[in-house]
Amino acid sequence: MSNQICLAILASGNGTNLQAFIDAIDNGHLDAQIAVVLSDQPDAYALTRARQADIPHKYIGKGDYPSREAFEMELVEMIKKSKADLVILAGFMRILSVSFLSHFRGRVMNIHPSLLPAFRGLDAQKQALDYGVKVTGCTVHFVDEGMDTGPIILQAVVPVLKGDTRDQLAQRIQQKEHQIFPEAVRLFQQKSLKIEGRRVKISD
Ligand code: GRF
């Protein structure tokens, strides 16, 4: 019997991570279906990618709701309606409240462009360059109420090269993101991930 899982993907920008999921599903690496793509930005290229791949998609603008709670409730409704098993934050540039997360406990994943717990928050690539680290990378983690603090699932290391610009480094980090994010979801789909306290145990 198929164990296929259903994903809701939230994205605010270009959507290269969304594309990595579309490709991983197409090439058989990931047994999943993208039920819906939601964006808080009307011009997000992620929405175009969803349309091109025939995936249901919707712009939900925070400004169209009287409060953050109302905006998040709409997101919750849309995700529940889609019957998604897992919520994927693929470059979703909003912090979600505890109340939002309470609807999807242990079922929200994020990708962050650093080796957490280093360089949380915005522009982690620039933070890494400014700090002078010699390696950085990316992290897939479950989302908790903190900013980039949830239990870590997978990480990949990217060397900082001499003369790297922020964008060159960001691009090399993204290539790794596109590998480890679908892989983390594959592990979830195979029921190989178990959250124990703040650690994620991965079974074979
Ligand atoms: C990624 O670099 C990710 O680490 C960060 O947002 C970016 C999204 O890129 N959270 P894209 O929209 O998937 O191309």
Short mmCIF file of C-alpha atoms and ligand atoms in Angstrom, two decimals:
data_model
loop_
_atom_site.label_atom_id
_atom_site.label_comp_id
_atom_site.label_asym_id
_atom_site.label_seq_id
_atom_site.Cartn_x
_atom_site.Cartn_y
_atom_site.Cartn_z
CA MET A 1 0.00 0.00 0.00
CA SER A 2 1.27 3.45 -0.84
CA ASN A 3 2.41 5.64 2.00
CA GLN A 4 2.30 8.75 -0.10
CA ILE A 5 2.15 11.94 1.92
CA CYS A 6 0.46 15.17 1.16
CA LEU A 7 2.33 18.47 1.44
CA ALA A 8 1.25 22.07 1.92
CA ILE A 9 4.09 24.34 0.80
CA LEU A 10 4.30 27.96 1.98
CA ALA A 11 6.66 30.23 0.06
CA SER A 12 7.22 33.96 -0.25
CA GLY A 13 9.79 34.16 -3.02
CA ASN A 14 11.47 32.52 -5.96
CA GLY A 15 10.43 29.01 -5.00
CA THR A 16 13.57 27.10 -5.96
CA ASN A 17 12.95 24.82 -2.97
CA LEU A 18 9.37 24.29 -4.14
CA GLN A 19 10.86 23.37 -7.52
CA ALA A 20 13.18 20.88 -5.82
CA PHE A 21 10.10 19.17 -4.33
CA ILE A 22 8.31 19.14 -7.68
CA ASP A 23 11.40 17.59 -9.29
CA ALA A 24 11.97 15.05 -6.48
CA ILE A 25 8.38 13.87 -6.84
CA ASP A 26 8.64 13.76 -10.66
CA ASN A 27 11.82 11.73 -10.63
CA GLY A 28 10.49 9.27 -8.06
CA HIS A 29 12.80 10.23 -5.21
CA LEU A 30 9.90 11.36 -3.05
CA ASP A 31 6.52 9.65 -2.74
CA ALA A 32 4.46 12.75 -2.09
CA GLN A 33 1.82 14.97 -3.53
CA ILE A 34 1.82 18.76 -3.23
CA ALA A 35 -1.75 19.52 -2.25
CA VAL A 36 -1.42 23.28 -2.17
CA VAL A 37 1.10 26.12 -2.48
CA LEU A 38 0.30 29.23 -0.45
CA SER A 39 2.11 32.55 -0.65
CA ASP A 40 1.86 35.80 1.28
CA GLN A 41 3.38 37.66 -1.71
CA PRO A 42 1.23 38.22 -4.79
CA ASP A 43 4.20 38.23 -7.20
CA ALA A 44 6.09 35.30 -5.69
CA TYR A 45 7.59 33.28 -8.52
CA ALA A 46 6.72 30.24 -6.40
CA LEU A 47 3.08 30.81 -7.41
CA THR A 48 4.08 30.76 -11.08
CA ARG A 49 6.00 27.53 -10.56
CA ALA A 50 2.91 26.02 -8.90
CA ARG A 51 0.68 27.12 -11.78
CA GLN A 52 3.11 25.69 -14.35
CA ALA A 53 3.14 22.37 -12.49
CA ASP A 54 -0.66 22.32 -12.19
CA ILE A 55 -0.61 22.51 -8.41
CA PRO A 56 -3.44 24.32 -6.57
CA HIS A 57 -2.06 27.63 -5.33
CA LYS A 58 -3.26 30.78 -3.64
CA TYR A 59 -2.06 34.19 -2.57
CA ILE A 60 -3.11 35.03 0.97
CA GLY A 61 -2.16 38.62 1.82
CA LYS A 62 -1.83 39.60 5.45
CA GLY A 63 -3.14 43.07 4.59
CA ASP A 64 -6.49 41.60 3.59
CA TYR A 65 -7.18 40.45 7.16
CA PRO A 66 -7.94 42.55 10.24
CA SER A 67 -5.27 40.86 12.37
CA ARG A 68 -2.39 38.43 12.33
CA GLU A 69 -4.67 35.88 14.02
CA ALA A 70 -7.26 36.17 11.26
CA PHE A 71 -4.55 35.86 8.58
CA GLU A 72 -3.10 32.77 10.23
CA MET A 73 -6.56 31.24 10.71
CA GLU A 74 -7.08 31.50 6.96
CA LEU A 75 -3.76 29.72 6.41
CA VAL A 76 -4.80 27.02 8.90
CA GLU A 77 -8.15 26.58 7.13
CA MET A 78 -6.52 26.32 3.70
CA ILE A 79 -3.95 23.81 4.91
CA LYS A 80 -6.56 21.69 6.70
CA LYS A 81 -8.80 21.77 3.63
CA SER A 82 -5.90 20.53 1.52
CA LYS A 83 -5.58 17.50 3.84
CA ALA A 84 -1.81 18.02 4.04
CA ASP A 85 0.12 15.75 6.39
CA LEU A 86 3.11 18.06 6.53
CA VAL A 87 3.56 21.84 6.24
CA ILE A 88 6.72 22.91 4.41
CA LEU A 89 8.10 26.42 4.91
CA ALA A 90 10.11 26.92 1.74
CA GLY A 91 11.30 30.49 2.06
CA PHE A 92 8.17 31.67 3.87
CA MET A 93 9.23 34.99 5.30
CA ARG A 94 6.84 35.18 8.24
CA ILE A 95 7.13 33.91 11.76
CA LEU A 96 4.18 31.72 12.60
CA SER A 97 2.59 31.99 16.03
CA VAL A 98 2.29 29.32 18.69
CA SER A 99 -1.41 29.24 17.95
CA PHE A 100 -0.76 28.41 14.27
CA LEU A 101 1.78 25.75 15.23
CA SER A 102 -0.61 24.14 17.71
CA HIS A 103 -2.68 22.93 14.74
CA PHE A 104 0.28 21.06 13.22
CA ARG A 105 2.42 19.87 16.10
CA GLY A 106 5.58 18.13 14.87
CA ARG A 107 4.37 18.57 11.31
CA VAL A 108 5.97 21.85 10.19
CA MET A 109 9.43 21.88 8.58
CA ASN A 110 11.65 24.81 7.67
CA ILE A 111 14.92 25.28 5.80
CA HIS A 112 17.43 27.80 7.04
CA PRO A 113 20.59 28.85 5.17
CA SER A 114 23.12 28.29 7.95
CA LEU A 115 24.38 25.54 10.19
CA LEU A 116 22.06 26.15 13.12
CA PRO A 117 22.32 27.17 15.88
CA ALA A 118 24.70 29.64 14.21
CA PHE A 119 23.28 32.64 12.39
CA ARG A 120 19.58 32.49 13.12
CA GLY A 121 17.27 35.07 11.60
CA LEU A 122 17.58 37.19 8.50
CA ASP A 123 20.36 37.01 5.91
CA ALA A 124 22.25 34.16 7.49
CA GLN A 125 24.60 34.07 4.49
CA LYS A 126 25.75 37.65 5.11
CA GLN A 127 26.01 36.95 8.83
CA ALA A 128 28.33 34.02 8.04
CA LEU A 129 30.52 36.12 5.72
CA ASP A 130 30.69 38.99 8.19
CA TYR A 131 31.65 36.63 11.01
CA GLY A 132 34.42 35.10 8.93
CA VAL A 133 33.48 31.44 9.34
CA LYS A 134 35.21 29.04 6.95
CA VAL A 135 32.26 26.70 6.59
CA THR A 136 28.54 27.33 6.69
CA GLY A 137 25.62 25.45 5.15
CA CYS A 138 21.94 24.78 5.60
CA THR A 139 19.63 23.12 8.10
CA VAL A 140 16.23 21.45 7.82
CA HIS A 141 14.43 21.53 11.14
CA PHE A 142 11.03 21.09 12.70
CA VAL A 143 9.51 24.43 13.60
CA ASP A 144 8.87 25.35 17.21
CA GLU A 145 7.83 28.64 18.77
CA GLY A 146 11.34 30.16 18.57
CA MET A 147 13.06 31.65 15.54
CA ASP A 148 15.09 28.90 13.82
CA THR A 149 15.33 26.96 17.09
CA GLY A 150 13.37 23.75 16.43
CA PRO A 151 14.74 20.18 16.43
CA ILE A 152 17.32 19.68 13.67
CA ILE A 153 16.63 16.99 11.06
CA LEU A 154 19.41 17.31 8.47
CA GLN A 155 22.31 19.63 7.77
CA ALA A 156 24.72 20.09 4.88
CA VAL A 157 28.08 21.85 4.97
CA VAL A 158 29.19 24.43 2.40
CA PRO A 159 32.72 25.87 2.45
CA VAL A 160 33.13 29.64 2.36
CA LEU A 161 35.53 30.33 -0.50
CA LYS A 162 38.07 33.12 -0.69
CA GLY A 163 36.46 36.17 -2.30
CA ASP A 164 32.92 34.78 -2.01
CA THR A 165 30.18 37.36 -2.40
CA ARG A 166 27.00 36.96 -0.39
CA ASP A 167 25.14 35.88 -3.53
CA GLN A 168 27.74 33.34 -4.64
CA LEU A 169 27.68 31.77 -1.21
CA ALA A 170 23.87 31.86 -1.09
CA GLN A 171 23.69 30.08 -4.44
CA ARG A 172 25.99 27.26 -3.35
CA ILE A 173 24.02 26.89 -0.11
CA GLN A 174 20.81 26.64 -2.12
CA GLN A 175 22.16 23.76 -4.19
CA LYS A 176 22.51 21.82 -0.93
CA GLU A 177 19.09 22.96 0.29
CA HIS A 178 17.55 21.38 -2.80
CA GLN A 179 19.07 18.04 -1.80
CA ILE A 180 18.46 17.91 1.94
CA PHE A 181 14.94 19.38 2.09
CA PRO A 182 13.29 16.70 -0.09
CA GLU A 183 15.46 14.10 1.66
CA ALA A 184 14.16 15.23 5.08
CA VAL A 185 10.60 14.92 3.81
CA ARG A 186 11.37 11.48 2.41
CA LEU A 187 12.55 10.42 5.87
CA PHE A 188 9.34 11.82 7.37
CA GLN A 189 7.27 10.00 4.76
CA GLN A 190 9.07 6.76 5.61
CA LYS A 191 8.28 7.38 9.29
CA SER A 192 12.01 7.42 10.05
CA LEU A 193 11.96 10.62 12.13
CA LYS A 194 11.17 10.69 15.81
CA ILE A 195 11.33 13.87 17.88
CA GLU A 196 12.82 13.16 21.31
CA GLY A 197 13.03 16.34 23.35
CA ARG A 198 14.97 18.71 21.20
CA ARG A 199 16.64 15.99 19.16
CA VAL A 200 15.44 14.18 16.08
CA LYS A 201 16.23 10.50 15.99
CA ILE A 202 16.60 9.08 12.49
CA SER A 203 16.02 5.35 12.08
CA ASP A 204 16.96 3.34 8.98
C1 GRF B 1 16.19 29.72 1.00
O1 GRF B 1 17.50 30.16 0.86
C2 GRF B 1 15.93 29.29 2.42
O2 GRF B 1 17.06 28.88 3.09
C3 GRF B 1 15.36 30.52 3.06
O3 GRF B 1 14.64 31.16 2.05
C4 GRF B 1 15.20 30.85 0.78
C5 GRF B 1 14.08 30.47 -0.14
O4 GRF B 1 14.51 30.33 -1.47
N1 GRF B 1 14.56 30.15 4.21
P1 GRF B 1 13.51 29.81 -2.58
O5 GRF B 1 12.31 30.75 -2.60
O6 GRF B 1 13.13 28.40 -2.25
O7 GRF B 1 14.28 29.90 -3.87
#
